Amino acid sequence: MARPDKAAAVAELADQFRSSNAAVLTEYRGLTVAQLKTLRRSLGENAQYAVVKNTLTKIAANEAGITSLDDQFTGPTAVAFITGDPVESAKGLRDFAKENPNLIIKGGVLDGKALSADEIKKLADLESREVLLSKLAGAFKGKQSQAAQLFQALPSKFVRTADALRVKLAEQGGAE
């Protein structure tokens, strides 16, 4: 790679691959500039959508240790570099692709693991991190509440049993 501008572009892309939690490759053929702007907004604050050159991006991905995407660098390619919650950005891509069939999700990588287009759509079907955490907290609270009721029931049951035994003994003592 002789030209310094290309070397700088590869270095920048490699840094983006390394610093991202996930990266999703898309084909944007037929989308207007306005539609791409709308797509960038729909991805959320924690994602950057960049139109890239296939050869340079393939070299950058390999430098970042990602070789599973090599066969997907064909046609007009753009990459969504996701630094935050990948579910939010995957939902943005899926919803935009439903409205604009010209956007094709090719595949991607999440924490170093290759993802197919179908797996990215499944990721988009998940609930957000906040919703999942709140459900988990609710489940923990419910289990704690059940445990407290159980621990409270044991002494009160013992007291009722002891009281019933006392009454029975008192009745037997009075009957003799």
Short mmCIF file of C-alpha atoms in Angstrom, two decimals:
data_model
loop_
_atom_site.label_atom_id
_atom_site.label_comp_id
_atom_site.label_asym_id
_atom_site.label_seq_id
_atom_site.Cartn_x
_atom_site.Cartn_y
_atom_site.Cartn_z
CA MET A 1 0.00 0.00 0.00
CA ALA A 2 1.99 2.92 -1.33
CA ARG A 3 -0.28 5.88 -0.76
CA PRO A 4 -0.29 7.44 2.70
CA ASP A 5 -3.97 8.47 2.46
CA LYS A 6 -5.00 4.85 1.90
CA ALA A 7 -2.77 3.69 4.76
CA ALA A 8 -4.42 6.27 7.03
CA ALA A 9 -7.89 5.15 5.93
CA VAL A 10 -7.04 1.51 6.67
CA ALA A 11 -5.64 2.43 10.08
CA GLU A 12 -8.77 4.41 10.94
CA LEU A 13 -11.09 1.59 9.84
CA ALA A 14 -9.02 -0.96 11.78
CA ASP A 15 -9.33 1.21 14.90
CA GLN A 16 -13.10 1.40 14.39
CA PHE A 17 -13.32 -2.40 14.09
CA ARG A 18 -11.25 -2.82 17.27
CA SER A 19 -13.18 -0.25 19.33
CA SER A 20 -16.65 -1.42 18.27
CA ASN A 21 -18.77 -4.00 20.08
CA ALA A 22 -20.29 -4.96 16.75
CA ALA A 23 -20.10 -4.15 13.06
CA VAL A 24 -22.83 -4.79 10.50
CA LEU A 25 -22.17 -4.84 6.76
CA THR A 26 -24.90 -3.61 4.45
CA GLU A 27 -25.42 -3.01 0.76
CA TYR A 28 -26.93 0.39 0.12
CA ARG A 29 -27.34 0.32 -3.67
CA GLY A 30 -30.24 2.52 -4.77
CA LEU A 31 -30.54 4.58 -1.58
CA THR A 32 -30.52 8.34 -1.81
CA VAL A 33 -28.40 10.64 0.34
CA ALA A 34 -31.54 11.65 2.25
CA GLN A 35 -32.37 8.00 2.95
CA LEU A 36 -28.82 7.35 4.18
CA LYS A 37 -29.14 10.35 6.49
CA THR A 38 -32.40 8.92 7.88
CA LEU A 39 -30.70 5.54 8.32
CA ARG A 40 -27.85 7.11 10.28
CA ARG A 41 -30.37 8.75 12.62
CA SER A 42 -32.31 5.49 13.10
CA LEU A 43 -29.21 3.63 14.27
CA GLY A 44 -29.01 5.62 17.49
CA GLU A 45 -26.25 7.59 19.13
CA ASN A 46 -23.94 4.62 19.68
CA ALA A 47 -23.46 3.69 16.03
CA GLN A 48 -21.60 5.20 13.12
CA TYR A 49 -22.65 4.30 9.58
CA ALA A 50 -19.86 4.66 7.03
CA VAL A 51 -19.77 4.03 3.30
CA VAL A 52 -16.47 2.26 2.70
CA LYS A 53 -14.21 0.94 -0.02
CA ASN A 54 -14.28 -2.85 -0.04
CA THR A 55 -10.56 -3.47 -0.50
CA LEU A 56 -9.47 -1.04 2.21
CA THR A 57 -12.14 -2.26 4.63
CA LYS A 58 -11.21 -5.90 4.05
CA ILE A 59 -7.56 -5.08 4.83
CA ALA A 60 -8.60 -3.11 7.93
CA ALA A 61 -10.86 -5.92 9.16
CA ASN A 62 -8.04 -8.43 8.72
CA GLU A 63 -5.66 -6.13 10.63
CA ALA A 64 -8.25 -5.99 13.44
CA GLY A 65 -8.36 -9.80 13.50
CA ILE A 66 -11.70 -10.18 11.72
CA THR A 67 -11.41 -12.56 8.78
CA SER A 68 -14.94 -13.97 8.79
CA LEU A 69 -16.30 -11.07 6.73
CA ASP A 70 -13.90 -11.40 3.77
CA ASP A 71 -16.46 -12.86 1.35
CA GLN A 72 -19.02 -10.11 2.12
CA PHE A 73 -16.99 -7.22 0.74
CA THR A 74 -18.69 -7.15 -2.66
CA GLY A 75 -20.84 -4.47 -4.24
CA PRO A 76 -21.49 -1.08 -2.65
CA THR A 77 -20.77 -1.69 1.03
CA ALA A 78 -21.37 0.37 4.14
CA VAL A 79 -20.52 -0.60 7.70
CA ALA A 80 -22.40 0.26 10.87
CA PHE A 81 -19.82 0.41 13.66
CA ILE A 82 -21.72 -0.08 16.93
CA THR A 83 -20.11 0.96 20.21
CA GLY A 84 -23.16 0.74 22.47
CA ASP A 85 -26.14 -1.60 22.65
CA PRO A 86 -26.09 -3.70 19.46
CA VAL A 87 -29.79 -4.55 19.82
CA GLU A 88 -30.85 -0.92 19.36
CA SER A 89 -28.78 -0.51 16.20
CA ALA A 90 -29.87 -3.89 14.82
CA LYS A 91 -33.50 -2.83 15.30
CA GLY A 92 -32.79 0.43 13.47
CA LEU A 93 -31.25 -1.44 10.54
CA ARG A 94 -34.04 -4.04 10.42
CA ASP A 95 -36.81 -1.44 10.55
CA PHE A 96 -35.15 0.74 7.92
CA ALA A 97 -34.64 -2.30 5.65
CA LYS A 98 -38.36 -3.12 5.95
CA GLU A 99 -39.27 0.36 4.71
CA ASN A 100 -36.45 0.55 2.15
CA PRO A 101 -35.85 -2.79 0.43
CA ASN A 102 -32.74 -1.39 -1.27
CA LEU A 103 -30.87 -1.75 2.04
CA ILE A 104 -29.59 -5.30 2.32
CA ILE A 105 -28.05 -6.56 5.55
CA LYS A 106 -25.15 -8.80 4.51
CA GLY A 107 -23.85 -9.91 7.88
CA GLY A 108 -21.62 -8.71 10.64
CA VAL A 109 -19.59 -9.43 13.70
CA LEU A 110 -20.49 -9.19 17.39
CA ASP A 111 -17.70 -9.35 19.98
CA GLY A 112 -15.48 -11.15 17.47
CA LYS A 113 -18.10 -13.73 16.45
CA ALA A 114 -19.39 -13.71 12.88
CA LEU A 115 -23.12 -13.15 12.41
CA SER A 116 -25.26 -13.92 9.39
CA ALA A 117 -28.00 -11.58 8.21
CA ASP A 118 -30.60 -13.84 9.88
CA GLU A 119 -28.72 -13.74 13.18
CA ILE A 120 -28.67 -9.95 13.04
CA LYS A 121 -32.43 -9.95 12.51
CA LYS A 122 -32.81 -12.27 15.52
CA LEU A 123 -30.66 -9.88 17.53
CA ALA A 124 -33.03 -7.08 16.51
CA ASP A 125 -35.97 -9.10 17.86
CA LEU A 126 -34.49 -9.08 21.37
CA GLU A 127 -35.73 -6.58 23.89
CA SER A 128 -33.40 -3.76 24.85
CA ARG A 129 -30.83 -4.20 27.58
CA GLU A 130 -32.77 -1.95 29.97
CA VAL A 131 -35.99 -3.96 29.53
CA LEU A 132 -34.18 -7.25 30.09
CA LEU A 133 -32.46 -5.90 33.22
CA SER A 134 -35.75 -4.60 34.62
CA LYS A 135 -37.39 -8.00 34.03
CA LEU A 136 -34.48 -9.68 35.78
CA ALA A 137 -34.76 -7.28 38.72
CA GLY A 138 -38.50 -7.96 38.93
CA ALA A 139 -37.89 -11.69 38.95
CA PHE A 140 -35.33 -11.34 41.75
CA LYS A 141 -37.71 -9.17 43.74
CA GLY A 142 -40.49 -11.72 43.30
CA LYS A 143 -38.25 -14.58 44.46
CA GLN A 144 -37.14 -12.55 47.50
CA SER A 145 -40.75 -11.84 48.34
CA GLN A 146 -41.63 -15.55 48.08
CA ALA A 147 -38.68 -16.46 50.30
CA ALA A 148 -39.71 -13.86 52.90
CA GLN A 149 -43.26 -15.25 52.94
CA LEU A 150 -41.91 -18.77 53.37
CA PHE A 151 -39.61 -17.80 56.23
CA GLN A 152 -42.45 -15.85 57.86
CA ALA A 153 -44.89 -18.75 57.46
CA LEU A 154 -42.72 -21.27 59.30
CA PRO A 155 -42.72 -19.50 62.71
CA SER A 156 -46.41 -18.59 62.48
CA LYS A 157 -47.30 -22.19 61.57
CA PHE A 158 -45.23 -23.39 64.52
CA VAL A 159 -47.04 -20.97 66.82
CA ARG A 160 -50.46 -22.12 65.53
CA THR A 161 -49.48 -25.78 65.93
CA ALA A 162 -48.15 -25.19 69.45
CA ASP A 163 -51.33 -23.28 70.35
CA ALA A 164 -53.53 -26.08 68.96
CA LEU A 165 -51.51 -28.62 70.95
CA ARG A 166 -51.88 -26.50 74.13
CA VAL A 167 -55.66 -26.29 73.60
CA LYS A 168 -55.90 -30.04 72.99
CA LEU A 169 -53.87 -30.80 76.09
CA ALA A 170 -56.01 -28.39 78.11
CA GLU A 171 -59.17 -30.13 76.85
CA GLN A 172 -57.78 -33.57 77.67
CA GLY A 173 -56.64 -32.41 81.10
CA GLY A 174 -60.10 -30.98 81.83
CA ALA A 175 -61.91 -34.13 80.55
CA GLU A 176 -60.13 -36.51 82.95
#
